[in-house]
């Protein structure tokens, strides 16, 4: 009787999730890989060699049912470090369905010489930390902008991948496009827009760090929103650690 197909469900939406798909596809070409996305971006960057599922599962119980129905053999939570609710649901669902799970949590950024960080606990605190008449760049994502509507004194600049739908309920200059991985380009953008502060979450990783480096180069204050508690263990800090925990050899 042939062995059952290995099915790996990756909860994604991050650069690391896409990289993990590519690595598994090379090392385990016979495995079935399903990449799950929340669906907040209409044109996400997708890796080759996997099935893609878009949308929620209906909480931990819905995810547990999906794991059972799809014959998932391994669950990898490679969601954004701020997706605490999804990570809790993933841990609970894996327990209910008796499916091995590992969370990929990229290390947080740490301040470097020349950084001017103000660490805050939440979006509301970030809004309160900005001085009157500041012109901050909100590098937060459109679903995290509401608290700033109560600060009409701010001259807001908002970067987002797609135009907001519905339109924002408060005045702001909107910059469309993905963040550049090049710190020089990010610094030029900050200068051209006349930005006085950067507001961002401590997402960690290399993909979106250029804006932090750019703020350092320009001597701009950064309002850095700290992470919520990490996903329950087991937690891996790199793709190689995830592959090891999945039992996938790093070399042929």
CSV table of N, CA, C and O in Angstrom, one decimal, residues 100-218:
chain,number,residue,atom,x,y,z
A,100,UNK,N,1.3,18.0,13.6
A,100,UNK,CA,2.5,18.7,14.0
A,100,UNK,C,2.5,20.1,13.5
A,100,UNK,O,2.2,20.3,12.3
A,101,UNK,N,2.9,21.1,14.3
A,101,UNK,CA,2.9,22.5,13.9
A,101,UNK,C,4.2,23.1,14.3
A,101,UNK,O,4.8,22.8,15.3
A,102,UNK,N,4.7,24.1,13.5
A,102,UNK,CA,5.8,24.9,13.9
A,102,UNK,C,5.5,26.3,13.4
A,102,UNK,O,4.9,26.5,12.4
A,103,UNK,N,5.9,27.3,14.2
A,103,UNK,CA,5.7,28.7,13.9
A,103,UNK,C,7.1,29.3,13.5
A,103,UNK,O,8.1,29.1,14.2
A,104,UNK,N,7.1,29.9,12.3
A,104,UNK,CA,8.3,30.6,11.9
A,104,UNK,C,8.1,32.1,12.3
A,104,UNK,O,7.3,32.8,11.7
A,105,UNK,N,8.9,32.5,13.2
A,105,UNK,CA,8.9,33.9,13.7
A,105,UNK,C,10.2,34.6,13.5
A,105,UNK,O,11.2,34.2,14.2
A,106,UNK,N,10.3,35.5,12.5
A,106,UNK,CA,11.6,36.1,12.2
A,106,UNK,C,12.0,37.0,13.4
A,106,UNK,O,11.1,37.6,14.1
A,107,UNK,N,13.2,37.1,13.7
A,107,UNK,CA,13.7,37.9,14.8
A,107,UNK,C,13.3,39.4,14.6
A,107,UNK,O,13.3,39.9,13.5
A,108,UNK,N,13.0,40.0,15.8
A,108,UNK,CA,12.7,41.5,15.7
A,108,UNK,C,13.9,42.3,15.4
A,108,UNK,O,15.0,41.9,15.6
A,109,UNK,N,13.6,43.5,14.9
A,109,UNK,CA,14.7,44.5,14.7
A,109,UNK,C,15.2,45.0,16.1
A,109,UNK,O,14.4,45.1,17.0
A,110,UNK,N,16.4,45.3,16.1
A,110,UNK,CA,17.0,45.9,17.3
A,110,UNK,C,17.6,47.3,16.9
A,110,UNK,O,18.2,47.4,15.8
A,111,UNK,N,17.5,48.3,17.8
A,111,UNK,CA,18.0,49.6,17.4
A,111,UNK,C,19.5,49.6,17.2
A,111,UNK,O,20.3,48.9,17.9
A,112,UNK,N,20.0,50.3,16.2
A,112,UNK,CA,21.4,50.5,15.9
A,112,UNK,C,21.9,51.9,16.3
A,112,UNK,O,21.1,52.8,16.6
A,113,UNK,N,23.2,52.0,16.3
A,113,UNK,CA,23.8,53.4,16.6
A,113,UNK,C,23.2,54.4,15.6
A,113,UNK,O,23.2,54.1,14.4
A,114,UNK,N,22.7,55.5,16.1
A,114,UNK,CA,22.1,56.5,15.2
A,114,UNK,C,20.6,56.4,15.1
A,114,UNK,O,19.9,57.4,14.7
A,115,UNK,N,20.0,55.3,15.6
A,115,UNK,CA,18.5,55.2,15.5
A,115,UNK,C,17.9,56.1,16.6
A,115,UNK,O,18.5,56.2,17.7
A,116,UNK,N,16.8,56.6,16.3
A,116,UNK,CA,16.0,57.5,17.3
A,116,UNK,C,14.6,56.9,17.5
A,116,UNK,O,13.6,57.4,17.0
A,117,UNK,N,14.6,55.7,18.2
A,117,UNK,CA,13.3,55.0,18.3
A,117,UNK,C,12.6,55.5,19.6
A,117,UNK,O,13.2,55.7,20.6
A,118,UNK,N,11.3,55.5,19.5
A,118,UNK,CA,10.4,55.6,20.6
A,118,UNK,C,9.6,54.3,20.5
A,118,UNK,O,8.8,54.1,19.6
A,119,UNK,N,9.7,53.4,21.5
A,119,UNK,CA,9.0,52.2,21.5
A,119,UNK,C,7.6,52.4,22.2
A,119,UNK,O,7.5,53.0,23.2
A,120,UNK,N,6.6,51.9,21.5
A,120,UNK,CA,5.3,52.0,22.0
A,120,UNK,C,4.6,50.6,21.9
A,120,UNK,O,5.0,49.7,21.2
A,121,UNK,N,3.5,50.5,22.6
A,121,UNK,CA,2.9,49.1,22.8
A,121,UNK,C,1.8,48.9,21.7
A,121,UNK,O,1.4,47.8,21.4
A,122,UNK,N,1.2,50.0,21.2
A,122,UNK,CA,0.1,49.8,20.3
A,122,UNK,C,-0.1,51.0,19.4
A,122,UNK,O,0.6,52.0,19.5
A,123,UNK,N,-1.1,50.9,18.4
A,123,UNK,CA,-1.3,51.9,17.5
A,123,UNK,C,-1.8,53.2,18.2
A,123,UNK,O,-1.3,54.3,17.8
A,124,UNK,N,-2.6,53.1,19.2
A,124,UNK,CA,-3.0,54.3,19.9
A,124,UNK,C,-1.9,55.0,20.5
A,124,UNK,O,-1.8,56.3,20.5
A,125,UNK,N,-1.0,54.3,21.2
A,125,UNK,CA,0.2,54.9,21.8
A,125,UNK,C,1.1,55.6,20.7
A,125,UNK,O,1.7,56.6,20.9
A,126,UNK,N,1.2,54.9,19.5
A,126,UNK,CA,2.0,55.5,18.4
A,126,UNK,C,1.4,56.8,18.0
A,126,UNK,O,2.1,57.8,17.7
A,127,UNK,N,0.1,56.9,17.9
A,127,UNK,CA,-0.6,58.1,17.5
A,127,UNK,C,-0.3,59.2,18.6
A,127,UNK,O,0.0,60.4,18.2
A,128,UNK,N,-0.4,58.9,19.8
A,128,UNK,CA,-0.2,59.8,20.9
A,128,UNK,C,1.3,60.3,21.0
A,128,UNK,O,1.6,61.4,21.4
A,129,UNK,N,2.2,59.5,20.5
A,129,UNK,CA,3.7,59.8,20.6
A,129,UNK,C,4.1,60.8,19.6
A,129,UNK,O,5.2,61.4,19.7
A,130,UNK,N,3.3,61.1,18.6
A,130,UNK,CA,3.7,62.1,17.5
A,130,UNK,C,3.4,63.5,18.0
A,130,UNK,O,2.4,63.8,18.6
A,131,UNK,N,4.4,64.4,17.8
A,131,UNK,CA,4.2,65.8,18.2
A,131,UNK,C,3.2,66.5,17.3
A,131,UNK,O,3.0,66.0,16.2
A,132,UNK,N,2.7,67.6,17.8
A,132,UNK,CA,1.8,68.4,17.0
A,132,UNK,C,2.4,68.8,15.7
A,132,UNK,O,3.6,69.1,15.6
A,133,UNK,N,1.6,68.8,14.6
A,133,UNK,CA,1.9,69.2,13.3
A,133,UNK,C,3.0,68.4,12.6
A,133,UNK,O,3.6,68.8,11.6
A,134,UNK,N,3.3,67.2,13.1
A,134,UNK,CA,4.3,66.3,12.5
A,134,UNK,C,3.7,65.8,11.1
A,134,UNK,O,2.5,65.8,10.9
A,135,UNK,N,4.6,65.4,10.3
A,135,UNK,CA,4.3,64.9,9.0
A,135,UNK,C,4.9,63.4,8.9
A,135,UNK,O,5.9,63.2,8.4
A,136,UNK,N,4.1,62.5,9.5
A,136,UNK,CA,4.7,61.1,9.6
A,136,UNK,C,4.3,60.3,8.4
A,136,UNK,O,3.3,60.5,7.8
A,137,UNK,N,5.2,59.4,8.1
A,137,UNK,CA,4.9,58.3,7.1
A,137,UNK,C,4.4,57.1,7.9
A,137,UNK,O,5.1,56.6,8.8
A,138,UNK,N,3.1,56.8,7.7
A,138,UNK,CA,2.5,55.6,8.3
A,138,UNK,C,2.8,54.4,7.5
A,138,UNK,O,2.1,54.2,6.4
A,139,UNK,N,3.7,53.6,7.8
A,139,UNK,CA,4.0,52.3,7.1
A,139,UNK,C,3.4,51.2,7.9
A,139,UNK,O,4.1,50.4,8.5
A,140,UNK,N,2.1,51.1,7.8
A,140,UNK,CA,1.3,50.2,8.7
A,140,UNK,C,0.4,49.3,8.0
A,140,UNK,O,0.0,48.3,8.6
A,141,UNK,N,0.0,49.6,6.8
A,141,UNK,CA,-1.1,48.8,6.2
A,141,UNK,C,-2.5,49.5,6.5
A,141,UNK,O,-2.7,50.1,7.5
A,142,UNK,N,-3.3,49.4,5.5
A,142,UNK,CA,-4.6,50.2,5.6
A,142,UNK,C,-5.5,49.8,6.7
A,142,UNK,O,-6.3,50.7,7.2
A,143,UNK,N,-5.4,48.6,7.2
A,143,UNK,CA,-6.3,48.2,8.3
A,143,UNK,C,-5.9,48.7,9.6
A,143,UNK,O,-6.5,48.4,10.7
A,144,UNK,N,-4.7,49.4,9.7
A,144,UNK,CA,-4.2,49.9,11.0
A,144,UNK,C,-4.1,51.4,11.1
A,144,UNK,O,-3.3,52.0,11.9
A,145,UNK,N,-4.9,52.1,10.3
A,145,UNK,CA,-4.8,53.6,10.2
A,145,UNK,C,-5.9,54.3,11.1
A,145,UNK,O,-5.7,55.5,11.3
A,146,UNK,N,-6.9,53.7,11.5
A,146,UNK,CA,-8.0,54.3,12.1
A,146,UNK,C,-7.7,55.2,13.3
A,146,UNK,O,-8.2,56.3,13.4
A,147,UNK,N,-6.8,54.8,14.2
A,147,UNK,CA,-6.4,55.6,15.4
A,147,UNK,C,-5.9,57.0,15.0
A,147,UNK,O,-6.1,57.9,15.8
A,148,UNK,N,-5.3,57.1,13.8
A,148,UNK,CA,-4.7,58.4,13.5
A,148,UNK,C,-5.8,59.4,13.0
A,148,UNK,O,-5.5,60.6,12.8
A,149,UNK,N,-7.0,59.0,12.8
A,149,UNK,CA,-8.1,59.9,12.3
A,149,UNK,C,-8.4,60.9,13.4
A,149,UNK,O,-8.9,62.0,13.1
A,150,UNK,N,-8.0,60.6,14.7
A,150,UNK,CA,-8.4,61.6,15.7
A,150,UNK,C,-7.3,62.7,15.9
A,150,UNK,O,-7.3,63.4,16.9
A,151,UNK,N,-6.3,62.7,15.0
A,151,UNK,CA,-5.2,63.7,15.1
A,151,UNK,C,-5.3,64.6,13.9
A,151,UNK,O,-4.4,64.5,13.0
A,152,UNK,N,-6.2,65.5,13.8
A,152,UNK,CA,-6.3,66.4,12.6
A,152,UNK,C,-5.2,67.3,12.4
A,152,UNK,O,-5.0,67.9,11.4
A,153,UNK,N,-4.4,67.5,13.5
A,153,UNK,CA,-3.2,68.4,13.4
A,153,UNK,C,-2.1,67.8,12.7
A,153,UNK,O,-1.1,68.5,12.2
A,154,UNK,N,-2.1,66.4,12.4
A,154,UNK,CA,-1.0,65.8,11.7
A,154,UNK,C,-1.2,65.9,10.2
A,154,UNK,O,-2.3,65.8,9.7
A,155,UNK,N,-0.1,66.0,9.5
A,155,UNK,CA,0.0,66.0,8.1
A,155,UNK,C,0.4,64.6,7.6
A,155,UNK,O,1.6,64.3,7.4
A,156,UNK,N,-0.6,63.7,7.5
A,156,UNK,CA,-0.3,62.3,7.3
A,156,UNK,C,0.1,61.9,5.9
A,156,UNK,O,-0.4,62.4,4.9
A,157,UNK,N,1.1,61.0,5.8
A,157,UNK,CA,1.5,60.3,4.6
A,157,UNK,C,1.3,58.9,4.8
A,157,UNK,O,1.8,58.3,5.8
A,158,UNK,N,0.5,58.2,3.9
A,158,UNK,CA,0.2,56.8,4.1
A,158,UNK,C,0.7,56.1,2.9
A,158,UNK,O,0.4,56.4,1.7
A,159,UNK,N,1.5,55.0,3.1
A,159,UNK,CA,1.9,54.1,2.0
A,159,UNK,C,1.1,52.8,2.0
A,159,UNK,O,0.9,52.2,3.1
A,160,UNK,N,0.5,52.5,0.9
A,160,UNK,CA,-0.2,51.2,0.7
A,160,UNK,C,0.0,50.7,-0.7
A,160,UNK,O,0.3,51.4,-1.6
A,161,UNK,N,-0.2,49.4,-0.8
A,161,UNK,CA,0.0,48.7,-2.0
A,161,UNK,C,-1.1,49.0,-3.0
A,161,UNK,O,-0.8,49.2,-4.2
A,162,UNK,N,-2.3,49.1,-2.6
A,162,UNK,CA,-3.5,49.4,-3.4
A,162,UNK,C,-4.3,50.5,-2.9
A,162,UNK,O,-4.2,50.8,-1.7
A,163,UNK,N,-5.0,51.3,-3.8
A,163,UNK,CA,-5.9,52.4,-3.3
A,163,UNK,C,-6.9,51.9,-2.2
A,163,UNK,O,-7.4,50.7,-2.3
A,164,UNK,N,-7.1,52.7,-1.2
A,164,UNK,CA,-8.0,52.2,-0.1
A,164,UNK,C,-9.5,52.1,-0.6
A,164,UNK,O,-9.9,53.0,-1.4
A,165,UNK,N,-10.1,51.1,-0.2
A,165,UNK,CA,-11.5,50.9,-0.6
A,165,UNK,C,-12.3,50.4,0.6
A,165,UNK,O,-12.0,49.3,1.1
A,166,UNK,N,-13.2,51.2,1.2
A,166,UNK,CA,-13.6,52.6,0.8
A,166,UNK,C,-12.4,53.6,1.0
A,166,UNK,O,-11.5,53.2,1.7
A,167,UNK,N,-12.6,54.8,0.5
A,167,UNK,CA,-11.5,55.8,0.7
A,167,UNK,C,-11.3,56.1,2.2
A,167,UNK,O,-12.2,55.9,3.0
A,168,UNK,N,-10.2,56.6,2.5
A,168,UNK,CA,-9.9,57.0,3.9
A,168,UNK,C,-10.9,58.0,4.3
A,168,UNK,O,-11.3,58.9,3.6
A,169,UNK,N,-11.2,58.0,5.6
A,169,UNK,CA,-12.2,58.9,6.2
A,169,UNK,C,-11.5,60.2,6.7
A,169,UNK,O,-12.2,61.0,7.3
A,170,UNK,N,-10.2,60.3,6.5
A,170,UNK,CA,-9.4,61.5,7.0
A,170,UNK,C,-8.4,61.9,5.9
A,170,UNK,O,-8.0,61.1,5.1
A,171,UNK,N,-8.0,63.2,6.0
A,171,UNK,CA,-7.0,63.6,5.0
A,171,UNK,C,-5.7,63.0,5.1
A,171,UNK,O,-5.2,62.8,6.2
A,172,UNK,N,-5.1,62.6,4.0
A,172,UNK,CA,-3.7,62.0,4.0
A,172,UNK,C,-3.2,62.0,2.6
A,172,UNK,O,-4.0,61.8,1.6
A,173,UNK,N,-1.9,62.2,2.4
A,173,UNK,CA,-1.3,61.9,1.1
A,173,UNK,C,-1.0,60.5,1.0
A,173,UNK,O,-0.4,59.9,1.9
A,174,UNK,N,-1.5,59.9,-0.1
A,174,UNK,CA,-1.3,58.4,-0.3
A,174,UNK,C,-0.2,58.1,-1.3
A,174,UNK,O,-0.2,58.7,-2.4
A,175,UNK,N,0.7,57.3,-0.9
A,175,UNK,CA,1.8,56.8,-1.8
A,175,UNK,C,1.5,55.4,-2.1
A,175,UNK,O,1.5,54.5,-1.2
A,176,UNK,N,1.2,55.1,-3.3
A,176,UNK,CA,0.9,53.7,-3.7
A,176,UNK,C,2.2,53.0,-4.2
A,176,UNK,O,3.0,53.5,-4.9
A,177,UNK,N,2.3,51.7,-3.7
A,177,UNK,CA,3.4,50.9,-4.1
A,177,UNK,C,4.0,50.1,-3.0
A,177,UNK,O,3.7,50.4,-1.8
A,178,UNK,N,4.7,49.1,-3.3
A,178,UNK,CA,5.4,48.3,-2.2
A,178,UNK,C,6.6,49.0,-1.7
A,178,UNK,O,7.3,49.7,-2.5
A,179,UNK,N,7.0,48.8,-0.5
A,179,UNK,CA,8.2,49.4,0.0
A,179,UNK,C,9.4,48.9,-0.8
A,179,UNK,O,9.5,47.8,-1.2
A,180,UNK,N,10.4,49.8,-1.0
A,180,UNK,CA,11.6,49.4,-1.7
A,180,UNK,C,12.5,48.7,-0.7
A,180,UNK,O,12.6,49.1,0.4
A,181,UNK,N,13.2,47.7,-1.2
A,181,UNK,CA,14.2,47.0,-0.4
A,181,UNK,C,15.6,47.8,-0.3
A,181,UNK,O,16.5,47.4,0.4
A,182,UNK,N,15.6,48.9,-1.0
A,182,UNK,CA,16.8,49.7,-1.1
A,182,UNK,C,16.7,50.9,-0.2
A,182,UNK,O,15.8,51.8,-0.4
A,183,UNK,N,17.6,51.0,0.7
A,183,UNK,CA,17.6,52.1,1.7
A,183,UNK,C,17.8,53.5,1.1
A,183,UNK,O,17.2,54.5,1.5
A,184,UNK,N,18.6,53.5,0.0
A,184,UNK,CA,18.8,54.8,-0.7
A,184,UNK,C,17.5,55.3,-1.3
A,184,UNK,O,17.1,56.5,-1.2
A,185,UNK,N,16.7,54.4,-1.9
A,185,UNK,CA,15.4,54.8,-2.5
A,185,UNK,C,14.4,55.2,-1.4
A,185,UNK,O,13.7,56.2,-1.6
A,186,UNK,N,14.4,54.5,-0.3
A,186,UNK,CA,13.5,54.9,0.8
A,186,UNK,C,13.9,56.2,1.4
A,186,UNK,O,13.1,57.0,1.7
A,187,UNK,N,15.2,56.5,1.5
A,187,UNK,CA,15.7,57.8,2.0
A,187,UNK,C,15.3,58.9,1.1
A,187,UNK,O,14.9,60.0,1.6
A,188,UNK,N,15.4,58.7,-0.2
A,188,UNK,CA,15.0,59.7,-1.2
A,188,UNK,C,13.5,60.0,-1.1
A,188,UNK,O,13.1,61.1,-1.2
A,189,UNK,N,12.7,58.9,-0.9
A,189,UNK,CA,11.3,59.1,-0.7
A,189,UNK,C,10.9,59.9,0.5
A,189,UNK,O,10.1,60.8,0.5
A,190,UNK,N,11.6,59.6,1.6
A,190,UNK,CA,11.3,60.4,2.9
A,190,UNK,C,11.7,61.8,2.7
A,190,UNK,O,11.0,62.7,3.1
A,191,UNK,N,12.8,62.1,2.0
A,191,UNK,CA,13.2,63.5,1.7
A,191,UNK,C,12.2,64.2,0.8
A,191,UNK,O,11.8,65.3,1.1
A,192,UNK,N,11.8,63.5,-0.3
A,192,UNK,CA,11.0,64.1,-1.3
A,192,UNK,C,9.6,64.5,-0.7
A,192,UNK,O,9.0,65.5,-1.0
A,193,UNK,N,9.1,63.6,0.2
A,193,UNK,CA,7.8,63.8,0.8
A,193,UNK,C,7.8,64.8,2.0
A,193,UNK,O,6.8,65.1,2.5
A,194,UNK,N,9.0,65.1,2.5
A,194,UNK,CA,9.1,66.0,3.6
A,194,UNK,C,8.7,65.3,4.9
A,194,UNK,O,8.1,66.0,5.8
A,195,UNK,N,8.9,64.0,5.0
A,195,UNK,CA,8.5,63.3,6.2
A,195,UNK,C,9.4,63.7,7.4
A,195,UNK,O,10.6,63.8,7.3
A,196,UNK,N,8.7,63.8,8.6
A,196,UNK,CA,9.4,64.2,9.8
A,196,UNK,C,9.5,63.0,10.8
A,196,UNK,O,10.4,63.0,11.7
A,197,UNK,N,8.7,62.0,10.6
A,197,UNK,CA,8.7,60.8,11.5
A,197,UNK,C,8.3,59.6,10.7
A,197,UNK,O,7.5,59.7,9.7
A,198,UNK,N,8.8,58.4,11.1
A,198,UNK,CA,8.4,57.2,10.6
A,198,UNK,C,7.6,56.4,11.6
A,198,UNK,O,8.1,56.3,12.8
A,199,UNK,N,6.4,55.9,11.3
A,199,UNK,CA,5.6,55.1,12.2
A,199,UNK,C,5.5,53.7,11.6
A,199,UNK,O,5.0,53.5,10.5
A,200,UNK,N,6.0,52.7,12.3
A,200,UNK,CA,6.0,51.3,11.8
A,200,UNK,C,5.9,50.3,12.9
A,200,UNK,O,6.1,50.6,14.1
A,201,UNK,N,5.6,49.1,12.5
A,201,UNK,CA,5.6,48.0,13.5
A,201,UNK,C,6.9,47.2,13.4
A,201,UNK,O,7.5,47.2,12.4
A,202,UNK,N,7.3,46.6,14.5
A,202,UNK,CA,8.6,45.9,14.5
A,202,UNK,C,8.4,44.5,13.9
A,202,UNK,O,8.3,43.5,14.6
A,203,UNK,N,8.3,44.5,12.6
A,203,UNK,CA,8.0,43.3,11.8
A,203,UNK,C,9.2,42.4,11.8
A,203,UNK,O,9.0,41.2,11.6
A,204,UNK,N,10.4,42.9,11.9
A,204,UNK,CA,11.6,42.1,11.7
A,204,UNK,C,11.8,41.7,10.3
A,204,UNK,O,11.0,42.0,9.4
A,205,UNK,N,12.9,41.0,10.0
A,205,UNK,CA,13.2,40.5,8.7
A,205,UNK,C,13.8,41.6,7.8
A,205,UNK,O,13.9,42.8,8.1
A,206,UNK,N,14.4,41.1,6.7
A,206,UNK,CA,15.1,42.0,5.8
A,206,UNK,C,14.2,42.7,4.8
A,206,UNK,O,14.5,43.8,4.3
A,207,UNK,N,13.1,42.1,4.4
A,207,UNK,CA,12.3,42.6,3.3
A,207,UNK,C,11.8,44.0,3.5
A,207,UNK,O,11.7,44.7,2.5
A,208,UNK,N,11.5,44.4,4.7
A,208,UNK,CA,10.9,45.8,4.9
A,208,UNK,C,11.8,46.6,5.8
A,208,UNK,O,11.3,47.6,6.4
A,209,UNK,N,13.1,46.3,6.0
A,209,UNK,CA,13.9,47.0,6.9
A,209,UNK,C,14.5,48.3,6.3
A,209,UNK,O,14.9,49.2,7.0
A,210,UNK,N,14.5,48.4,5.0
A,210,UNK,CA,15.1,49.6,4.3
A,210,UNK,C,14.6,50.9,4.8
A,210,UNK,O,15.3,51.9,5.0
A,211,UNK,N,13.3,50.9,5.1
A,211,UNK,CA,12.7,52.2,5.6
A,211,UNK,C,13.3,52.6,7.0
A,211,UNK,O,13.4,53.8,7.2
A,212,UNK,N,13.6,51.6,7.8
A,212,UNK,CA,14.2,51.9,9.1
A,212,UNK,C,15.6,52.4,8.9
A,212,UNK,O,16.0,53.4,9.6
A,213,UNK,N,16.3,51.8,8.0
A,213,UNK,CA,17.7,52.3,7.8
A,213,UNK,C,17.6,53.7,7.2
A,213,UNK,O,18.5,54.5,7.5
A,214,UNK,N,16.7,53.9,6.3
A,214,UNK,CA,16.5,55.2,5.7
A,214,UNK,C,16.2,56.3,6.7
A,214,UNK,O,16.8,57.4,6.6
A,215,UNK,N,15.4,56.0,7.6
A,215,UNK,CA,15.1,57.0,8.7
A,215,UNK,C,16.3,57.3,9.5
A,215,UNK,O,16.6,58.4,9.9
A,216,UNK,N,17.2,56.2,9.8
A,216,UNK,CA,18.4,56.4,10.5
A,216,UNK,C,19.3,57.4,9.7
A,216,UNK,O,19.9,58.3,10.3
A,217,UNK,N,19.4,57.1,8.4
A,217,UNK,CA,20.3,58.0,7.6
A,217,UNK,C,19.9,59.4,7.6
A,217,UNK,O,20.7,60.3,7.6
A,218,UNK,N,18.6,59.6,7.7
A,218,UNK,CA,18.1,61.0,7.6
A,218,UNK,C,17.9,61.6,9.0
A,218,UNK,O,17.5,62.7,9.2
